[in-house]
Short mmCIF file of C-alpha atoms in Angstrom, two decimals:
data_model
loop_
_atom_site.label_atom_id
_atom_site.label_comp_id
_atom_site.label_asym_id
_atom_site.label_seq_id
_atom_site.Cartn_x
_atom_site.Cartn_y
_atom_site.Cartn_z
CA MET U 1 -22.26 2.66 43.30
CA ARG U 2 -21.24 0.44 40.40
CA ALA U 3 -22.42 1.25 36.90
CA ARG U 4 -24.87 -1.23 35.47
CA PRO U 5 -23.53 -3.54 32.70
CA GLN U 6 -25.89 -2.00 30.15
CA VAL U 7 -24.47 1.48 30.86
CA CYS U 8 -20.88 0.21 30.51
CA GLU U 9 -21.71 -1.46 27.21
CA ALA U 10 -23.31 1.73 25.92
CA LEU U 11 -20.24 3.76 26.89
CA LEU U 12 -17.91 1.28 25.20
CA PHE U 13 -20.02 1.35 22.05
CA ALA U 14 -20.00 5.16 22.02
CA LEU U 15 -16.22 5.15 22.44
CA ALA U 16 -15.87 2.70 19.56
CA LEU U 17 -17.89 5.01 17.33
CA GLN U 18 -15.84 8.02 18.38
CA THR U 19 -12.47 6.42 17.77
CA GLY U 20 -13.63 4.45 14.75
CA VAL U 21 -12.22 1.15 16.00
CA CYS U 22 -12.03 -1.21 13.05
CA TYR U 23 -10.34 -4.49 12.29
CA GLY U 24 -9.40 -3.48 8.75
CA ILE U 25 -5.60 -3.57 9.08
CA LYS U 26 -5.21 -5.87 12.07
CA TRP U 27 -4.26 -8.59 9.58
CA LEU U 28 -0.86 -6.85 9.32
CA ALA U 29 -0.07 -8.75 12.54
CA LEU U 30 0.58 -11.66 10.15
CA SER U 31 4.02 -10.06 9.71
CA LYS U 32 4.86 -11.62 13.10
CA THR U 33 3.85 -15.14 12.04
CA PRO U 34 6.58 -17.55 13.23
CA ALA U 35 8.60 -19.17 10.47
CA ALA U 36 7.99 -22.53 12.16
CA LEU U 37 4.26 -22.28 11.37
CA GLU U 38 4.05 -23.99 7.98
CA LEU U 39 0.47 -22.93 7.12
CA ASN U 40 -0.23 -26.16 5.28
CA GLN U 41 -3.32 -27.26 7.22
CA THR U 42 -6.65 -25.49 7.64
CA GLN U 43 -6.49 -25.66 11.43
CA HIS U 44 -3.49 -23.31 11.27
CA CYS U 45 -5.82 -20.50 10.16
CA LYS U 46 -7.26 -20.07 13.66
CA GLN U 47 -3.74 -19.64 15.04
CA LEU U 48 -3.12 -16.54 12.93
CA GLU U 49 -3.37 -13.24 14.77
CA GLY U 50 -5.44 -10.27 13.64
CA LEU U 51 -7.97 -12.03 11.38
CA VAL U 52 -11.74 -11.61 11.49
CA SER U 53 -13.91 -14.69 10.95
CA ALA U 54 -14.41 -13.91 7.25
CA GLN U 55 -10.63 -13.85 6.76
CA VAL U 56 -10.24 -17.12 8.65
CA GLN U 57 -12.77 -18.66 6.23
CA LEU U 58 -10.84 -17.25 3.25
CA CYS U 59 -7.67 -18.74 4.74
CA ARG U 60 -9.29 -22.17 5.00
CA SER U 61 -10.60 -22.10 1.44
CA ASN U 62 -7.45 -20.54 -0.07
CA LEU U 63 -4.70 -21.96 2.13
CA GLU U 64 -2.14 -21.72 -0.67
CA LEU U 65 -2.43 -17.90 -0.56
CA MET U 66 -1.45 -17.48 3.07
CA HIS U 67 2.33 -17.51 2.70
CA THR U 68 1.95 -14.77 0.09
CA ILE U 69 -0.35 -12.75 2.38
CA VAL U 70 2.11 -13.09 5.27
CA HIS U 71 4.82 -11.83 2.91
CA ALA U 72 2.57 -8.90 1.94
CA ALA U 73 2.11 -7.93 5.60
CA ARG U 74 5.88 -7.83 6.08
CA GLU U 75 6.30 -5.76 2.93
CA VAL U 76 3.72 -3.21 4.17
CA MET U 77 5.76 -2.72 7.34
CA LYS U 78 8.98 -2.13 5.40
CA ALA U 79 7.44 0.07 2.71
CA CYS U 80 5.62 2.29 5.21
CA ARG U 81 8.71 2.80 7.40
CA ARG U 82 10.81 3.55 4.32
CA ALA U 83 8.31 6.02 2.85
CA PHE U 84 7.99 8.01 6.09
CA ALA U 85 11.56 7.80 7.39
CA ASP U 86 11.98 11.54 6.79
CA MET U 87 8.70 12.61 8.44
CA ARG U 88 7.71 13.37 12.04
CA TRP U 89 5.22 10.52 11.85
CA ASN U 90 7.54 7.73 10.74
CA CYS U 91 5.06 4.83 10.71
CA SER U 92 6.73 3.19 13.71
CA SER U 93 3.34 2.48 15.30
CA ILE U 94 2.50 0.03 12.52
CA GLU U 95 4.83 -2.42 14.28
CA LEU U 96 2.29 -2.62 17.14
CA ALA U 97 -0.18 -4.59 15.00
CA PRO U 98 -2.79 -5.69 15.88
CA ASN U 99 -2.89 -3.38 18.94
CA TYR U 100 -2.61 -0.01 17.25
CA LEU U 101 -2.54 3.43 18.82
CA LEU U 102 -5.05 6.13 17.90
CA ASP U 103 -2.99 7.38 14.94
CA LEU U 104 -4.10 4.25 13.07
CA GLU U 105 -7.30 3.36 14.94
CA ARG U 106 -9.02 6.64 14.12
CA GLY U 107 -9.95 8.06 10.73
CA THR U 108 -6.69 9.97 10.32
CA ARG U 109 -4.59 10.89 7.30
CA GLU U 110 -2.01 8.34 8.51
CA SER U 111 -4.53 5.51 8.68
CA ALA U 112 -5.70 6.50 5.18
CA PHE U 113 -2.19 5.88 3.87
CA VAL U 114 -1.78 2.55 5.69
CA TYR U 115 -5.14 1.22 4.45
CA ALA U 116 -4.26 2.19 0.88
CA LEU U 117 -0.77 0.70 1.08
CA SER U 118 -2.06 -2.52 2.67
CA ALA U 119 -4.65 -3.03 -0.07
CA ALA U 120 -2.04 -2.37 -2.76
CA ALA U 121 0.56 -4.62 -1.14
CA ILE U 122 -1.61 -7.72 -0.82
CA SER U 123 -2.73 -7.50 -4.47
CA HIS U 124 0.86 -6.78 -5.55
CA ALA U 125 2.18 -9.83 -3.69
CA ILE U 126 -0.50 -12.16 -5.11
CA ALA U 127 -0.01 -10.88 -8.67
CA ARG U 128 3.75 -11.45 -8.41
CA ALA U 129 3.28 -14.90 -6.83
CA CYS U 130 1.17 -15.94 -9.84
CA THR U 131 4.01 -14.89 -12.15
CA SER U 132 6.65 -16.79 -10.21
CA GLY U 133 4.54 -19.98 -10.16
CA ASP U 134 4.10 -20.01 -6.39
CA LEU U 135 0.29 -20.31 -6.56
CA PRO U 136 -1.44 -23.31 -8.16
CA GLY U 137 -4.66 -21.36 -8.78
CA CYS U 138 -3.22 -18.81 -11.20
CA SER U 139 -0.51 -18.28 -13.79
CA CYS U 140 0.83 -15.45 -15.96
CA GLY U 141 -1.35 -12.47 -16.74
CA PRO U 142 -3.10 -12.24 -20.13
CA VAL U 143 -1.35 -11.01 -23.27
CA PRO U 144 -2.36 -7.36 -23.84
CA GLY U 145 -4.76 -6.67 -26.70
CA GLU U 146 -2.90 -3.62 -28.01
CA PRO U 147 0.16 -3.96 -30.30
CA PRO U 148 3.49 -3.81 -28.44
CA GLY U 149 5.06 -1.28 -30.81
CA PRO U 150 7.70 -1.46 -33.58
CA GLY U 151 10.46 -3.99 -32.94
CA ASN U 152 8.63 -5.44 -29.94
CA ARG U 153 6.69 -8.64 -29.40
CA TRP U 154 4.57 -9.78 -26.49
CA GLY U 155 6.11 -12.65 -24.52
CA GLY U 156 7.51 -13.45 -21.12
CA CYS U 157 5.19 -13.77 -18.13
CA ALA U 158 3.07 -10.78 -17.18
CA ASP U 159 2.13 -10.06 -13.58
CA ASN U 160 -1.41 -11.37 -13.04
CA LEU U 161 -2.89 -8.12 -11.77
CA SER U 162 -6.54 -9.10 -12.25
CA TYR U 163 -6.21 -12.17 -10.00
CA GLY U 164 -4.17 -10.19 -7.48
CA LEU U 165 -6.82 -7.48 -7.29
CA LEU U 166 -9.65 -10.00 -6.99
CA MET U 167 -8.18 -12.08 -4.18
CA GLY U 168 -6.45 -9.16 -2.47
CA ALA U 169 -9.69 -7.18 -2.22
CA LYS U 170 -11.58 -10.22 -0.88
CA PHE U 171 -9.11 -10.56 1.96
CA SER U 172 -8.24 -6.95 2.85
CA ASP U 173 -11.80 -5.58 2.54
CA ALA U 174 -13.43 -8.41 4.51
CA PRO U 175 -13.15 -6.69 7.94
CA MET U 176 -14.86 -3.51 6.68
CA LYS U 177 -17.81 -5.54 5.45
CA VAL U 178 -18.49 -7.08 8.86
CA LYS U 179 -21.54 -5.57 10.55
CA LYS U 180 -21.18 -3.63 13.82
CA THR U 181 -17.48 -2.79 13.54
CA GLY U 182 -17.18 0.95 14.00
CA SER U 183 -19.07 3.81 12.43
CA GLN U 184 -20.37 3.84 8.87
CA ALA U 185 -18.27 6.92 8.12
CA ASN U 186 -15.07 5.08 9.06
CA LYS U 187 -16.06 2.04 7.02
CA LEU U 188 -16.70 4.18 3.95
CA MET U 189 -13.41 6.01 4.44
CA ARG U 190 -11.40 2.81 4.77
CA LEU U 191 -13.05 1.10 1.81
CA HIS U 192 -12.47 4.22 -0.29
CA ASN U 193 -8.78 4.45 0.66
CA SER U 194 -8.27 0.73 0.05
CA GLU U 195 -9.63 1.21 -3.47
CA VAL U 196 -7.28 4.20 -3.95
CA GLY U 197 -4.42 1.85 -3.07
CA ARG U 198 -5.55 -0.65 -5.70
CA GLN U 199 -5.94 2.16 -8.22
CA ALA U 200 -2.33 3.22 -7.55
CA LEU U 201 -1.30 -0.39 -8.13
CA ARG U 202 -3.15 -0.48 -11.47
CA ALA U 203 -1.38 2.73 -12.48
CA SER U 204 1.99 1.09 -11.74
CA LEU U 205 1.50 -1.59 -14.42
CA GLU U 206 4.01 -0.81 -17.16
CA MET U 207 5.61 -2.41 -20.20
CA LYS U 208 8.90 -4.16 -19.45
CA CYS U 209 11.13 -5.53 -22.20
CA LYS U 210 14.16 -7.73 -22.73
CA CYS U 211 16.50 -7.34 -25.70
CA HIS U 212 17.40 -10.08 -28.20
CA GLY U 213 19.83 -9.88 -31.08
CA VAL U 214 23.33 -10.66 -32.30
CA SER U 215 26.04 -9.22 -30.04
CA GLY U 216 23.49 -7.39 -27.94
CA SER U 217 22.13 -5.42 -30.90
CA CYS U 218 18.57 -5.47 -29.49
CA SER U 219 17.08 -6.04 -32.95
CA ILE U 220 13.91 -7.31 -31.29
CA ARG U 221 12.51 -6.97 -27.80
CA THR U 222 10.27 -9.37 -25.89
CA CYS U 223 7.86 -7.36 -23.74
CA TRP U 224 5.30 -8.00 -21.02
CA LYS U 225 3.23 -6.01 -18.53
CA GLY U 226 4.81 -5.87 -15.08
CA LEU U 227 4.13 -4.02 -11.85
CA GLN U 228 6.51 -1.48 -10.40
CA GLU U 229 8.10 -2.29 -7.05
CA LEU U 230 5.95 -1.75 -3.95
CA ARG U 231 8.24 1.08 -2.81
CA ASP U 232 7.28 2.98 -5.98
CA VAL U 233 3.57 2.45 -5.27
CA ALA U 234 4.19 3.62 -1.68
CA ALA U 235 5.88 6.78 -3.00
CA ASP U 236 2.83 7.49 -5.18
CA LEU U 237 0.52 6.98 -2.20
CA LYS U 238 2.69 9.24 -0.03
CA THR U 239 2.15 12.03 -2.56
CA ARG U 240 -1.59 11.43 -2.26
CA TYR U 241 -1.24 11.40 1.55
CA LEU U 242 0.33 14.86 1.47
CA SER U 243 -2.62 16.19 -0.54
CA ALA U 244 -5.33 14.10 1.18
CA THR U 245 -8.80 15.60 1.57
CA LYS U 246 -10.63 15.95 4.88
CA VAL U 247 -14.21 14.72 4.52
CA VAL U 248 -17.48 14.63 6.43
CA HIS U 249 -20.28 12.07 6.37
CA ARG U 250 -23.24 14.00 4.99
CA PRO U 251 -26.65 13.14 3.50
CA MET U 252 -26.76 13.37 -0.30
CA GLY U 253 -30.11 12.28 -1.69
CA THR U 254 -31.45 9.29 0.20
CA ARG U 255 -28.08 8.11 1.59
CA LYS U 256 -25.07 9.50 3.42
CA HIS U 257 -21.81 9.95 1.53
CA LEU U 258 -18.30 11.19 2.22
CA VAL U 259 -17.90 14.72 0.85
CA PRO U 260 -14.97 17.17 1.13
CA LYS U 261 -15.37 19.21 4.32
CA ASP U 262 -14.44 22.54 2.74
CA LEU U 263 -15.68 21.84 -0.79
CA ASP U 264 -18.84 19.85 -0.23
CA ILE U 265 -20.25 20.94 -3.59
CA ARG U 266 -18.25 18.18 -5.26
CA PRO U 267 -18.01 14.44 -4.61
CA VAL U 268 -14.80 12.83 -3.41
CA LYS U 269 -12.46 11.96 -6.28
CA ASP U 270 -11.71 8.27 -6.80
CA SER U 271 -7.98 9.02 -6.88
CA GLU U 272 -7.64 10.97 -3.61
CA LEU U 273 -7.01 9.69 -0.11
CA VAL U 274 -9.54 10.95 2.42
CA TYR U 275 -9.61 11.29 6.20
CA LEU U 276 -12.18 12.22 8.84
CA GLN U 277 -10.08 13.45 11.75
CA SER U 278 -7.10 15.79 11.85
CA SER U 279 -3.83 14.47 13.26
CA PRO U 280 -1.60 16.05 15.92
CA ASP U 281 1.72 17.55 14.83
CA PHE U 282 3.56 14.49 16.25
CA CYS U 283 6.16 16.78 17.88
CA MET U 284 5.75 15.56 21.45
CA LYS U 285 5.26 12.05 22.78
CA ASN U 286 1.60 11.40 23.55
CA GLU U 287 0.48 7.80 23.33
CA LYS U 288 -3.16 8.83 23.79
CA VAL U 289 -3.10 10.20 20.25
CA GLY U 290 -0.51 7.77 18.90
CA SER U 291 2.39 10.23 18.80
CA HIS U 292 5.89 8.97 19.60
CA GLY U 293 7.36 12.48 19.37
CA THR U 294 10.59 13.42 17.61
CA GLN U 295 13.02 13.57 20.53
CA ASP U 296 16.28 11.78 19.61
CA ARG U 297 15.18 11.48 15.96
CA GLN U 298 17.98 12.08 13.47
CA CYS U 299 17.62 15.23 11.35
CA ASN U 300 19.37 16.80 8.37
CA LYS U 301 20.94 20.19 9.10
CA THR U 302 21.31 21.15 5.44
CA SER U 303 17.90 19.97 4.20
CA ASN U 304 14.91 22.18 3.44
CA GLY U 305 12.51 19.22 3.45
CA SER U 306 10.54 17.37 6.10
CA ASP U 307 13.74 15.81 7.50
CA SER U 308 15.32 19.22 8.19
CA CYS U 309 16.31 19.90 11.78
CA ASP U 310 13.96 22.89 11.90
CA LEU U 311 10.89 20.87 10.91
CA MET U 312 11.77 17.51 12.44
CA CYS U 313 12.69 19.02 15.82
CA CYS U 314 9.66 21.34 15.92
CA GLY U 315 11.82 24.34 16.89
CA ARG U 316 13.27 22.65 20.01
CA GLY U 317 16.79 22.61 18.61
CA TYR U 318 19.16 19.70 18.05
CA ASN U 319 22.37 18.17 19.34
CA PRO U 320 25.38 17.23 17.17
CA TYR U 321 27.32 14.02 17.52
CA THR U 322 30.08 12.33 15.55
CA ASP U 323 29.81 8.94 13.94
CA ARG U 324 32.47 6.73 12.37
CA VAL U 325 31.60 5.31 8.96
CA VAL U 326 33.47 2.39 7.39
CA GLU U 327 33.18 2.12 3.61
CA ARG U 328 34.89 0.59 0.58
CA CYS U 329 37.49 2.81 -1.09
CA HIS U 330 40.44 2.80 -3.53
CA CYS U 331 38.75 0.09 -5.58
CA LYS U 332 40.79 -1.46 -8.37
CA TYR U 333 39.64 -3.55 -11.33
CA HIS U 334 41.78 -6.58 -12.19
CA TRP U 335 41.73 -8.32 -15.58
CA CYS U 336 39.78 -10.55 -15.70
CA CYS U 337 37.40 -10.10 -13.88
CA TYR U 338 37.31 -9.00 -10.27
CA VAL U 339 37.55 -5.89 -8.14
CA THR U 340 39.52 -5.36 -4.94
CA CYS U 341 38.88 -2.54 -2.50
CA ARG U 342 40.34 -1.22 0.71
CA ARG U 343 38.28 -0.34 3.77
CA CYS U 344 38.40 3.30 4.76
CA GLU U 345 37.09 4.98 7.87
CA ARG U 346 35.87 8.56 8.12
CA THR U 347 34.16 10.66 10.74
CA VAL U 348 30.84 12.36 9.96
CA GLU U 349 28.79 14.81 11.99
CA ARG U 350 25.15 13.96 12.58
CA TYR U 351 22.31 15.66 14.45
CA VAL U 352 19.47 14.51 16.68
CA CYS U 353 16.47 16.45 17.96
CA LYS U 354 16.44 17.71 21.55
#
């Protein structure tokens, strides 16, 4: 006997609540936007993959931002893969956007990192685009109110962090503010982690200076406020990932809040990444839980870190192989002014997990 449509719909809804399906980072599929798509007309917005209706509307009203947002999506992919290259979970599943596996669909520690990095990256890209003059709606950031210090003067073009944060949050948070998309607990978790990403971006704003003076004496320096590179923000967020707090959705007063599972006497800190569901160890391939496993992953025999053969291979052992490396050698400086080098080849031993 066939199940009635109402029963099927109820089961699908229950499954959505259990897995926490959300459209929050599906916009990272913009990384696959064809170069031939110029994004100079509003009708192009509906051709973009992974956007909810609110993001399509933002695209139409802020069309000039879309090239920057596409760039941000590509930078998230690179920064995440780079940050986790030495871990069992190496962020490879992010390439599946918008059709993620459960490692990113559920409220895991890994999804916490990706939400935070995505929020930071889009604001970072917009702030930098303002500085480089790529966006007509913004320019350099404001001159800081505090004195720059002895021998320094404010000048140059600061990264426009305030505009980046404003427009970045509007776009990246839009899916979490749509009604009936996953559980309230997952929405709160993802909004919290997105804000942690923006906080990490704020913390990366630093004073940068350029020297002026006779014969490079640096008698005076022109300074401005600039953001660190996204890879540095990703490294900060990875540290927070490693110390992330597991939370539960619990009543506090008249509303439910996220509170630490083991320390529910205190509220969640604004600076910490949080997650709702524990992750597998990612040792064995299991697509049901979003694990690609570590078989054939390269490991470091002499390391004591997460890339060590003991940890990466989960105790299964590893196989050695030899690799030929070609590199520059015997370089010689010629006056004036160039360098010539020879090409040398050497054999190195590498290891992959069984």
